[in-house]
Amino acid sequence: MAITGKDTELAKSYLEKGQLVAIPTETVYGLAGNALDQQAVLSIFQVKNRPSFDPLIVHIDSFEKLSLVVAEVPEQARLLAEAFWPGPLTLLLPKQPVIPDLVTSGLDTVAVRVPNHPLTLELLQSLDFPLAAPSANPFGYISPTQAQHVEAQLGDKIPYILNGGEAGVGIESTIVGFPEGKPLVYRLGGLAVEEIEKVIGPVQYLPHSTSNPQAPGMLKSHYAPRKPFRLQEKVDQAAPVADGHTGYLLFDKYLDGVPEKYQRVLSREGDLLQAAHHLFAYLRELDTLNVQEIRAEMVPDTGLGRAINDRLRRAAAH
Ligand code: TXA
Ligand code: MG
């Protein structure tokens, strides 16, 4: 059984022994291990039941440490890092040989970011290696935004969960790479594309596909609840109740005629930041509620709404 606490010293001692620790970040909880230790990285894949062709993100505590991990930093990457680190931005850059191939699934780029969470920054500063950390959920399931989410699913597989409270942003980092020198968004996430464009101008977005094993975060089916999940543009009426109930994930309004316990409203103020913050926790609640299926509606497709809609579509593709 995992111990849950705020002891970065204890977390450090497990990591130095090659063991795994769940760490809080502003986006989602990560399942962390020494990024330079093959064995530790291998156990990340095993604990998550993650296919080895899905590369991991490497976490560092400052821009200054970037050169330990990556071989070169294009100007636009530097501008983005200066503007948004620590924060929900991951950069894909040419890797240093010290990063094991297992971390990058054999690719010559490594994904790297500086997470914005005081406990994890303190932990990273105390270590003399970076941390490889995917989201701390079993492969394909909803990402954890609270320590108890990690406990519920991986608690019997890791020794320690560093408890940093609820993830503020609540949705994974935005991933930006520079193939052929041009910025490309590989995954929509907690940093809105509009914010990126204010710094480096227009960027392209790579639409996800089911056939690109290079980056399975791009896989169409992901972030999925176990219950049947149906996504609509807008849910405006309750489904007829047969032998069980339907759970509803709604943007800003409750449905009439359905008990509130079967409904989750992402933000009554229609605020997309608040909606992102609630998304994964509400999906989990609906998945564990006594309902037969989940119906969800899309949110406005702007700012963080684009990342929220991306996650909803992938949950529905299950
Ligand atoms: O917010 C986040 O990014 C969280 C926290 C823990 O930092 N981490 C996270 O990791 O979401 P994960 O493993 O669930 O998603 C990482 C994504 C995967 O979709 C993977 O395919 C992609 O990053 N990725 C990693 N390295 C890559 C590379 N070299 N080229 C393309 N995609 C890469
Ligand atoms: Mg993940």
CSV table of C-alpha atoms and ligand atoms in Angstrom, one decimal:
chain,number,residue,atom,x,y,z
A,1,MET,CA,0.0,0.0,0.0
A,2,ALA,CA,1.3,3.4,-0.9
A,3,ILE,CA,2.0,6.0,1.9
A,4,THR,CA,0.5,9.4,1.0
A,5,GLY,CA,2.1,12.5,2.4
A,6,LYS,CA,4.0,15.7,1.8
A,7,ASP,CA,7.5,14.5,2.6
A,8,THR,CA,9.8,15.4,-0.2
A,9,GLU,CA,12.8,13.8,1.6
A,10,LEU,CA,11.1,10.5,1.7
A,11,ALA,CA,10.0,10.8,-1.9
A,12,LYS,CA,13.7,11.5,-2.8
A,13,SER,CA,14.9,8.5,-0.9
A,14,TYR,CA,12.6,6.2,-2.9
A,15,LEU,CA,13.5,7.8,-6.2
A,16,GLU,CA,17.3,7.4,-5.4
A,17,LYS,CA,16.7,3.7,-4.9
A,18,GLY,CA,15.2,3.4,-8.4
A,19,GLN,CA,11.6,3.2,-7.1
A,20,LEU,CA,8.6,5.1,-8.3
A,21,VAL,CA,6.8,8.0,-6.6
A,22,ALA,CA,3.6,9.7,-7.7
A,23,ILE,CA,4.2,13.5,-7.9
A,24,PRO,CA,1.7,16.4,-8.0
A,25,THR,CA,1.9,18.9,-10.9
A,26,GLU,CA,-0.4,21.8,-11.9
A,27,THR,CA,-1.8,19.6,-14.8
A,28,VAL,CA,-2.2,16.1,-13.5
A,29,TYR,CA,-0.4,13.7,-11.1
A,30,GLY,CA,2.7,12.0,-12.6
A,31,LEU,CA,4.2,8.6,-12.0
A,32,ALA,CA,7.8,9.5,-11.6
A,33,GLY,CA,11.1,7.7,-11.8
A,34,ASN,CA,14.8,8.5,-12.4
A,35,ALA,CA,14.8,9.4,-16.1
A,36,LEU,CA,18.5,8.3,-16.4
A,37,ASP,CA,17.9,4.9,-14.9
A,38,GLN,CA,16.7,2.2,-17.5
A,39,GLN,CA,15.3,0.0,-14.8
A,40,ALA,CA,13.3,2.7,-13.1
A,41,VAL,CA,11.9,3.8,-16.6
A,42,LEU,CA,11.0,0.2,-17.4
A,43,SER,CA,9.0,-0.1,-14.2
A,44,ILE,CA,7.1,3.0,-15.1
A,45,PHE,CA,5.9,1.2,-18.3
A,46,GLN,CA,5.1,-1.9,-16.3
A,47,VAL,CA,3.1,-0.2,-13.5
A,48,LYS,CA,1.1,1.8,-16.0
A,49,ASN,CA,0.7,-1.1,-18.3
A,50,ARG,CA,1.8,1.3,-21.0
A,51,PRO,CA,3.0,0.1,-24.4
A,52,SER,CA,6.7,0.9,-24.8
A,53,PHE,CA,6.2,2.7,-28.1
A,54,ASP,CA,4.6,5.6,-26.1
A,55,PRO,CA,7.4,7.9,-25.0
A,56,LEU,CA,7.6,9.7,-21.6
A,57,ILE,CA,7.9,13.4,-20.6
A,58,VAL,CA,11.1,14.4,-18.7
A,59,HIS,CA,10.6,16.9,-15.8
A,60,ILE,CA,13.3,19.4,-14.7
A,61,ASP,CA,13.1,22.2,-12.3
A,62,SER,CA,14.5,25.1,-14.4
A,63,PHE,CA,15.4,26.2,-17.9
A,64,GLU,CA,19.1,26.1,-16.8
A,65,LYS,CA,18.9,22.3,-16.6
A,66,LEU,CA,17.5,22.0,-20.1
A,67,SER,CA,21.0,21.5,-21.6
A,68,LEU,CA,21.5,18.4,-19.5
A,69,VAL,CA,18.6,16.8,-21.3
A,70,VAL,CA,18.5,18.3,-24.8
A,71,ALA,CA,21.2,18.9,-27.4
A,72,GLU,CA,19.9,22.1,-28.9
A,73,VAL,CA,17.2,24.7,-28.2
A,74,PRO,CA,15.8,26.6,-31.2
A,75,GLU,CA,15.0,30.3,-30.7
A,76,GLN,CA,11.2,29.8,-30.6
A,77,ALA,CA,11.5,27.0,-28.0
A,78,ARG,CA,13.6,29.4,-25.8
A,79,LEU,CA,11.0,32.1,-26.2
A,80,LEU,CA,8.2,29.7,-25.2
A,81,ALA,CA,10.2,28.3,-22.2
A,82,GLU,CA,10.9,31.8,-21.0
A,83,ALA,CA,7.2,32.8,-21.3
A,84,PHE,CA,5.6,29.7,-19.8
A,85,TRP,CA,7.9,27.7,-17.6
A,86,PRO,CA,7.2,26.6,-15.0
A,87,GLY,CA,3.9,25.7,-16.5
A,88,PRO,CA,1.7,23.4,-18.6
A,89,LEU,CA,4.0,23.4,-21.7
A,90,THR,CA,6.1,20.5,-22.9
A,91,LEU,CA,8.7,21.0,-25.6
A,92,LEU,CA,9.9,18.3,-28.0
A,93,LEU,CA,13.7,18.8,-28.6
A,94,PRO,CA,16.7,16.8,-29.9
A,95,LYS,CA,17.8,14.6,-27.0
A,96,GLN,CA,21.1,14.2,-25.3
A,97,PRO,CA,22.6,10.7,-25.5
A,98,VAL,CA,22.3,10.4,-21.6
A,99,ILE,CA,18.5,10.1,-22.0
A,100,PRO,CA,17.7,6.3,-22.4
A,101,ASP,CA,16.0,5.3,-25.7
A,102,LEU,CA,13.3,3.7,-23.6
A,103,VAL,CA,12.3,7.2,-22.4
A,104,THR,CA,11.8,8.5,-26.0
A,105,SER,CA,10.7,5.1,-27.5
A,106,GLY,CA,13.7,5.4,-29.8
A,107,LEU,CA,12.9,8.8,-31.2
A,108,ASP,CA,15.7,11.4,-31.4
A,109,THR,CA,13.6,14.0,-29.7
A,110,VAL,CA,12.8,14.1,-26.0
A,111,ALA,CA,9.7,15.7,-24.4
A,112,VAL,CA,10.6,18.0,-21.5
A,113,ARG,CA,8.9,20.4,-19.2
A,114,VAL,CA,9.2,22.4,-15.9
A,115,PRO,CA,6.1,21.7,-13.9
A,116,ASN,CA,4.6,24.4,-11.8
A,117,HIS,CA,4.0,22.9,-8.4
A,118,PRO,CA,6.0,23.9,-5.3
A,119,LEU,CA,6.4,20.4,-3.8
A,120,THR,CA,7.6,18.9,-7.1
A,121,LEU,CA,9.9,21.8,-7.8
A,122,GLU,CA,11.4,21.3,-4.4
A,123,LEU,CA,11.8,17.6,-5.0
A,124,LEU,CA,13.4,18.1,-8.4
A,125,GLN,CA,15.9,20.7,-7.0
A,126,SER,CA,17.0,18.2,-4.4
A,127,LEU,CA,17.7,15.4,-7.0
A,128,ASP,CA,20.7,15.1,-9.2
A,129,PHE,CA,18.7,13.5,-12.0
A,130,PRO,CA,15.5,14.5,-14.0
A,131,LEU,CA,12.2,12.7,-13.5
A,132,ALA,CA,10.5,10.8,-16.3
A,133,ALA,CA,6.7,10.9,-15.5
A,134,PRO,CA,3.7,10.0,-17.5
A,135,SER,CA,0.3,10.7,-16.0
A,136,ALA,CA,-0.2,8.4,-13.0
A,137,ASN,CA,-3.2,6.4,-14.4
A,138,PRO,CA,-3.4,3.0,-15.9
A,139,PHE,CA,-2.9,3.3,-19.7
A,140,GLY,CA,-6.0,4.6,-21.5
A,141,TYR,CA,-7.9,5.6,-18.4
A,142,ILE,CA,-8.8,9.1,-17.0
A,143,SER,CA,-5.8,11.1,-15.7
A,144,PRO,CA,-5.6,11.7,-11.9
A,145,THR,CA,-5.9,15.2,-10.6
A,146,GLN,CA,-6.0,14.3,-6.9
A,147,ALA,CA,-3.8,12.1,-4.7
A,148,GLN,CA,-6.7,9.8,-4.0
A,149,HIS,CA,-7.2,9.1,-7.7
A,150,VAL,CA,-3.7,7.8,-7.8
A,151,GLU,CA,-4.2,5.8,-4.6
A,152,ALA,CA,-7.4,4.2,-6.0
A,153,GLN,CA,-5.6,2.8,-9.1
A,154,LEU,CA,-1.9,2.5,-8.5
A,155,GLY,CA,-1.8,2.5,-4.6
A,156,ASP,CA,-0.8,-1.2,-4.5
A,157,LYS,CA,2.0,-0.8,-7.0
A,158,ILE,CA,4.1,2.2,-5.7
A,159,PRO,CA,5.6,3.0,-2.3
A,160,TYR,CA,4.8,6.7,-2.0
A,161,ILE,CA,2.3,9.4,-3.3
A,162,LEU,CA,3.5,13.0,-2.8
A,163,ASN,CA,0.3,14.8,-2.0
A,164,GLY,CA,0.1,18.3,-3.4
A,165,GLY,CA,-3.7,18.7,-3.3
A,166,GLU,CA,-5.9,19.1,-6.4
A,167,ALA,CA,-4.1,19.9,-9.6
A,168,GLY,CA,-4.9,23.5,-10.4
A,169,VAL,CA,-5.0,23.3,-14.2
A,170,GLY,CA,-6.5,19.8,-14.4
A,171,ILE,CA,-5.6,18.9,-17.9
A,172,GLU,CA,-2.3,17.7,-19.3
A,173,SER,CA,0.4,20.0,-20.7
A,174,THR,CA,0.3,21.3,-24.3
A,175,ILE,CA,3.0,19.6,-26.3
A,176,VAL,CA,4.9,21.6,-28.9
A,177,GLY,CA,7.6,20.3,-31.3
A,178,PHE,CA,9.6,21.9,-34.1
A,179,PRO,CA,9.8,19.4,-37.0
A,180,GLU,CA,11.7,21.1,-39.9
A,181,GLY,CA,12.1,24.1,-37.7
A,182,LYS,CA,8.4,25.0,-37.6
A,183,PRO,CA,6.3,25.0,-34.4
A,184,LEU,CA,3.7,22.2,-34.3
A,185,VAL,CA,1.3,21.4,-31.5
A,186,TYR,CA,1.3,17.6,-30.9
A,187,ARG,CA,-1.2,17.7,-28.1
A,188,LEU,CA,-3.7,20.4,-27.0
A,189,GLY,CA,-3.5,20.9,-23.3
A,190,GLY,CA,-3.4,23.2,-20.3
A,191,LEU,CA,-1.7,26.1,-22.2
A,192,ALA,CA,-4.1,27.6,-24.8
A,193,VAL,CA,-2.8,27.7,-28.4
A,194,GLU,CA,-3.8,31.4,-28.4
A,195,GLU,CA,-1.3,32.1,-25.6
A,196,ILE,CA,1.5,30.3,-27.6
A,197,GLU,CA,0.6,32.3,-30.7
A,198,LYS,CA,1.0,35.6,-28.8
A,199,VAL,CA,4.6,34.7,-28.3
A,200,ILE,CA,5.8,33.0,-31.5
A,201,GLY,CA,3.0,33.7,-34.0
A,202,PRO,CA,0.8,31.2,-35.8
A,203,VAL,CA,1.3,27.5,-35.0
A,204,GLN,CA,-0.1,24.4,-36.7
A,205,TYR,CA,-1.9,21.6,-34.9
A,206,LEU,CA,-1.4,18.0,-35.6
A,207,PRO,CA,-4.8,16.3,-35.7
A,208,HIS,CA,-4.9,13.0,-33.8
A,209,SER,CA,-5.1,9.7,-35.6
A,210,THR,CA,-5.5,6.1,-34.7
A,211,SER,CA,-2.6,5.1,-36.9
A,212,ASN,CA,0.3,7.0,-35.6
A,213,PRO,CA,2.2,4.8,-33.1
A,214,GLN,CA,4.9,7.5,-32.8
A,215,ALA,CA,2.8,9.4,-30.3
A,216,PRO,CA,0.0,7.4,-28.8
A,217,GLY,CA,-1.1,10.4,-26.7
A,218,MET,CA,-2.4,11.2,-30.1
A,219,LEU,CA,-4.4,7.9,-30.1
A,220,LYS,CA,-8.0,8.5,-30.7
A,221,SER,CA,-9.2,6.4,-27.8
A,222,HIS,CA,-7.7,7.6,-24.6
A,223,TYR,CA,-8.7,9.3,-21.3
A,224,ALA,CA,-11.7,7.0,-21.3
A,225,PRO,CA,-14.2,6.1,-18.6
A,226,ARG,CA,-15.2,2.4,-18.3
A,227,LYS,CA,-19.0,3.2,-18.8
A,228,PRO,CA,-20.4,3.7,-22.2
A,229,PHE,CA,-19.7,7.3,-23.0
A,230,ARG,CA,-21.7,9.4,-25.5
A,231,LEU,CA,-20.7,12.9,-26.6
A,232,GLN,CA,-23.1,15.4,-28.2
A,233,GLU,CA,-22.7,19.0,-29.3
A,234,LYS,CA,-25.3,19.9,-26.6
A,235,VAL,CA,-27.4,17.8,-24.2
A,236,ASP,CA,-30.7,19.6,-24.0
A,237,GLN,CA,-33.0,16.8,-22.7
A,238,ALA,CA,-32.7,13.8,-20.4
A,239,ALA,CA,-32.5,10.4,-22.0
A,240,PRO,CA,-35.6,8.2,-21.1
A,241,VAL,CA,-34.8,6.2,-18.0
A,242,ALA,CA,-35.0,2.4,-18.8
A,243,ASP,CA,-33.6,0.1,-16.1
A,244,GLY,CA,-30.9,2.4,-15.0
A,245,HIS,CA,-29.9,6.0,-14.8
A,246,THR,CA,-27.8,8.1,-17.1
A,247,GLY,CA,-25.0,10.3,-15.8
A,248,TYR,CA,-24.5,13.7,-17.4
A,249,LEU,CA,-21.4,15.8,-17.8
A,250,LEU,CA,-22.6,19.3,-18.7
A,251,PHE,CA,-20.9,22.6,-19.4
A,252,ASP,CA,-22.7,25.3,-17.5
A,253,LYS,CA,-26.3,24.3,-16.8
A,254,TYR,CA,-28.2,21.5,-14.9
A,255,LEU,CA,-30.9,19.6,-16.9
A,256,ASP,CA,-34.4,19.9,-15.7
A,257,GLY,CA,-36.1,16.8,-14.5
A,258,VAL,CA,-32.9,14.8,-13.6
A,259,PRO,CA,-31.8,14.5,-10.0
A,260,GLU,CA,-28.7,16.6,-9.4
A,261,LYS,CA,-26.7,13.7,-8.1
A,262,TYR,CA,-26.7,12.3,-11.7
A,263,GLN,CA,-25.3,15.5,-13.1
A,264,ARG,CA,-22.0,17.2,-13.1
A,265,VAL,CA,-21.7,20.8,-14.3
A,266,LEU,CA,-18.1,21.8,-15.3
A,267,SER,CA,-18.6,25.5,-14.6
A,268,ARG,CA,-21.8,27.3,-13.7
A,269,GLU,CA,-20.1,30.5,-14.6
A,270,GLY,CA,-19.2,29.1,-18.1
A,271,ASP,CA,-15.5,29.6,-17.2
A,272,LEU,CA,-13.2,27.3,-19.2
A,273,LEU,CA,-10.4,27.4,-16.7
A,274,GLN,CA,-12.8,26.1,-14.0
A,275,ALA,CA,-14.2,23.5,-16.5
A,276,ALA,CA,-10.7,22.1,-17.2
A,277,HIS,CA,-10.0,22.0,-13.5
A,278,HIS,CA,-13.1,19.9,-12.9
A,279,LEU,CA,-13.1,17.7,-16.0
A,280,PHE,CA,-11.2,14.5,-15.0
A,281,ALA,CA,-12.5,14.5,-11.4
A,282,TYR,CA,-16.1,14.7,-12.6
A,283,LEU,CA,-15.6,12.1,-15.3
A,284,ARG,CA,-14.3,9.7,-12.6
A,285,GLU,CA,-17.2,10.5,-10.3
A,286,LEU,CA,-19.7,9.7,-13.1
A,287,ASP,CA,-17.8,6.5,-13.9
A,288,THR,CA,-18.1,5.3,-10.3
A,289,LEU,CA,-21.7,6.5,-9.8
A,290,ASN,CA,-24.6,4.1,-10.1
A,291,VAL,CA,-25.4,4.9,-13.7
A,292,GLN,CA,-25.5,2.8,-16.8
A,293,GLU,CA,-24.0,5.3,-19.2
A,294,ILE,CA,-22.5,8.7,-19.4
A,295,ARG,CA,-23.7,11.5,-21.7
A,296,ALA,CA,-21.5,14.6,-22.2
A,297,GLU,CA,-21.7,17.8,-24.1
A,298,MET,CA,-18.9,19.8,-25.8
A,299,VAL,CA,-17.7,23.2,-24.4
A,300,PRO,CA,-17.0,26.3,-26.4
A,301,ASP,CA,-14.2,25.5,-28.8
A,302,THR,CA,-11.8,28.3,-27.8
A,303,GLY,CA,-8.8,28.7,-25.4
A,304,LEU,CA,-8.7,25.7,-23.0
A,305,GLY,CA,-12.1,24.6,-24.4
A,306,ARG,CA,-10.2,23.1,-27.4
A,307,ALA,CA,-8.2,20.9,-25.1
A,308,ILE,CA,-11.3,19.9,-23.1
A,309,ASN,CA,-13.2,19.0,-26.3
A,310,ASP,CA,-10.1,17.0,-27.5
A,311,ARG,CA,-10.2,14.9,-24.3
A,312,LEU,CA,-14.0,14.5,-24.5
A,313,ARG,CA,-13.7,13.3,-28.1
A,314,ARG,CA,-11.1,10.8,-27.2
A,315,ALA,CA,-13.1,9.5,-24.3
A,316,ALA,CA,-16.0,9.0,-26.7
A,317,ALA,CA,-13.8,7.1,-29.2
A,318,HIS,CA,-13.4,4.2,-26.8
B,1,TXA,O1,0.9,17.4,-18.1
B,1,TXA,C1,1.6,16.5,-18.4
B,1,TXA,O2,2.2,16.5,-19.5
B,1,TXA,C2,1.6,15.2,-17.5
B,1,TXA,C3,2.4,15.6,-16.3
B,1,TXA,C4,2.6,14.4,-15.4
B,1,TXA,O3,3.6,16.3,-16.6
B,1,TXA,N1,2.2,14.2,-18.2
B,1,TXA,C5,1.6,13.5,-19.2
B,1,TXA,O4,2.4,12.4,-19.7
B,1,TXA,O5,0.6,13.8,-19.7
B,1,TXA,P1,1.8,11.3,-20.6
B,1,TXA,O6,2.8,10.2,-20.7
B,1,TXA,O7,0.4,10.9,-20.1
B,1,TXA,O8,1.7,11.9,-22.0
B,1,TXA,C6,2.9,12.3,-22.7
B,1,TXA,C7,2.7,12.4,-24.1
B,1,TXA,C8,2.3,11.1,-24.8
B,1,TXA,O9,1.2,11.3,-25.6
B,1,TXA,C9,3.5,10.8,-25.7
B,1,TXA,O10,3.2,10.2,-26.8
B,1,TXA,C10,4.0,12.3,-25.9
B,1,TXA,O11,3.8,12.9,-24.7
B,1,TXA,N2,5.5,12.3,-26.2
B,1,TXA,C11,6.5,12.1,-25.4
B,1,TXA,N3,7.7,12.1,-26.0
B,1,TXA,C12,7.4,12.4,-27.3
B,1,TXA,C13,8.2,12.6,-28.5
B,1,TXA,N4,9.6,12.5,-28.4
B,1,TXA,N5,7.6,12.8,-29.6
B,1,TXA,C14,6.2,12.9,-29.7
B,1,TXA,N6,5.4,12.7,-28.6
B,1,TXA,C15,6.0,12.5,-27.4
B,2,MG,MG,-1.4,10.2,-20.0
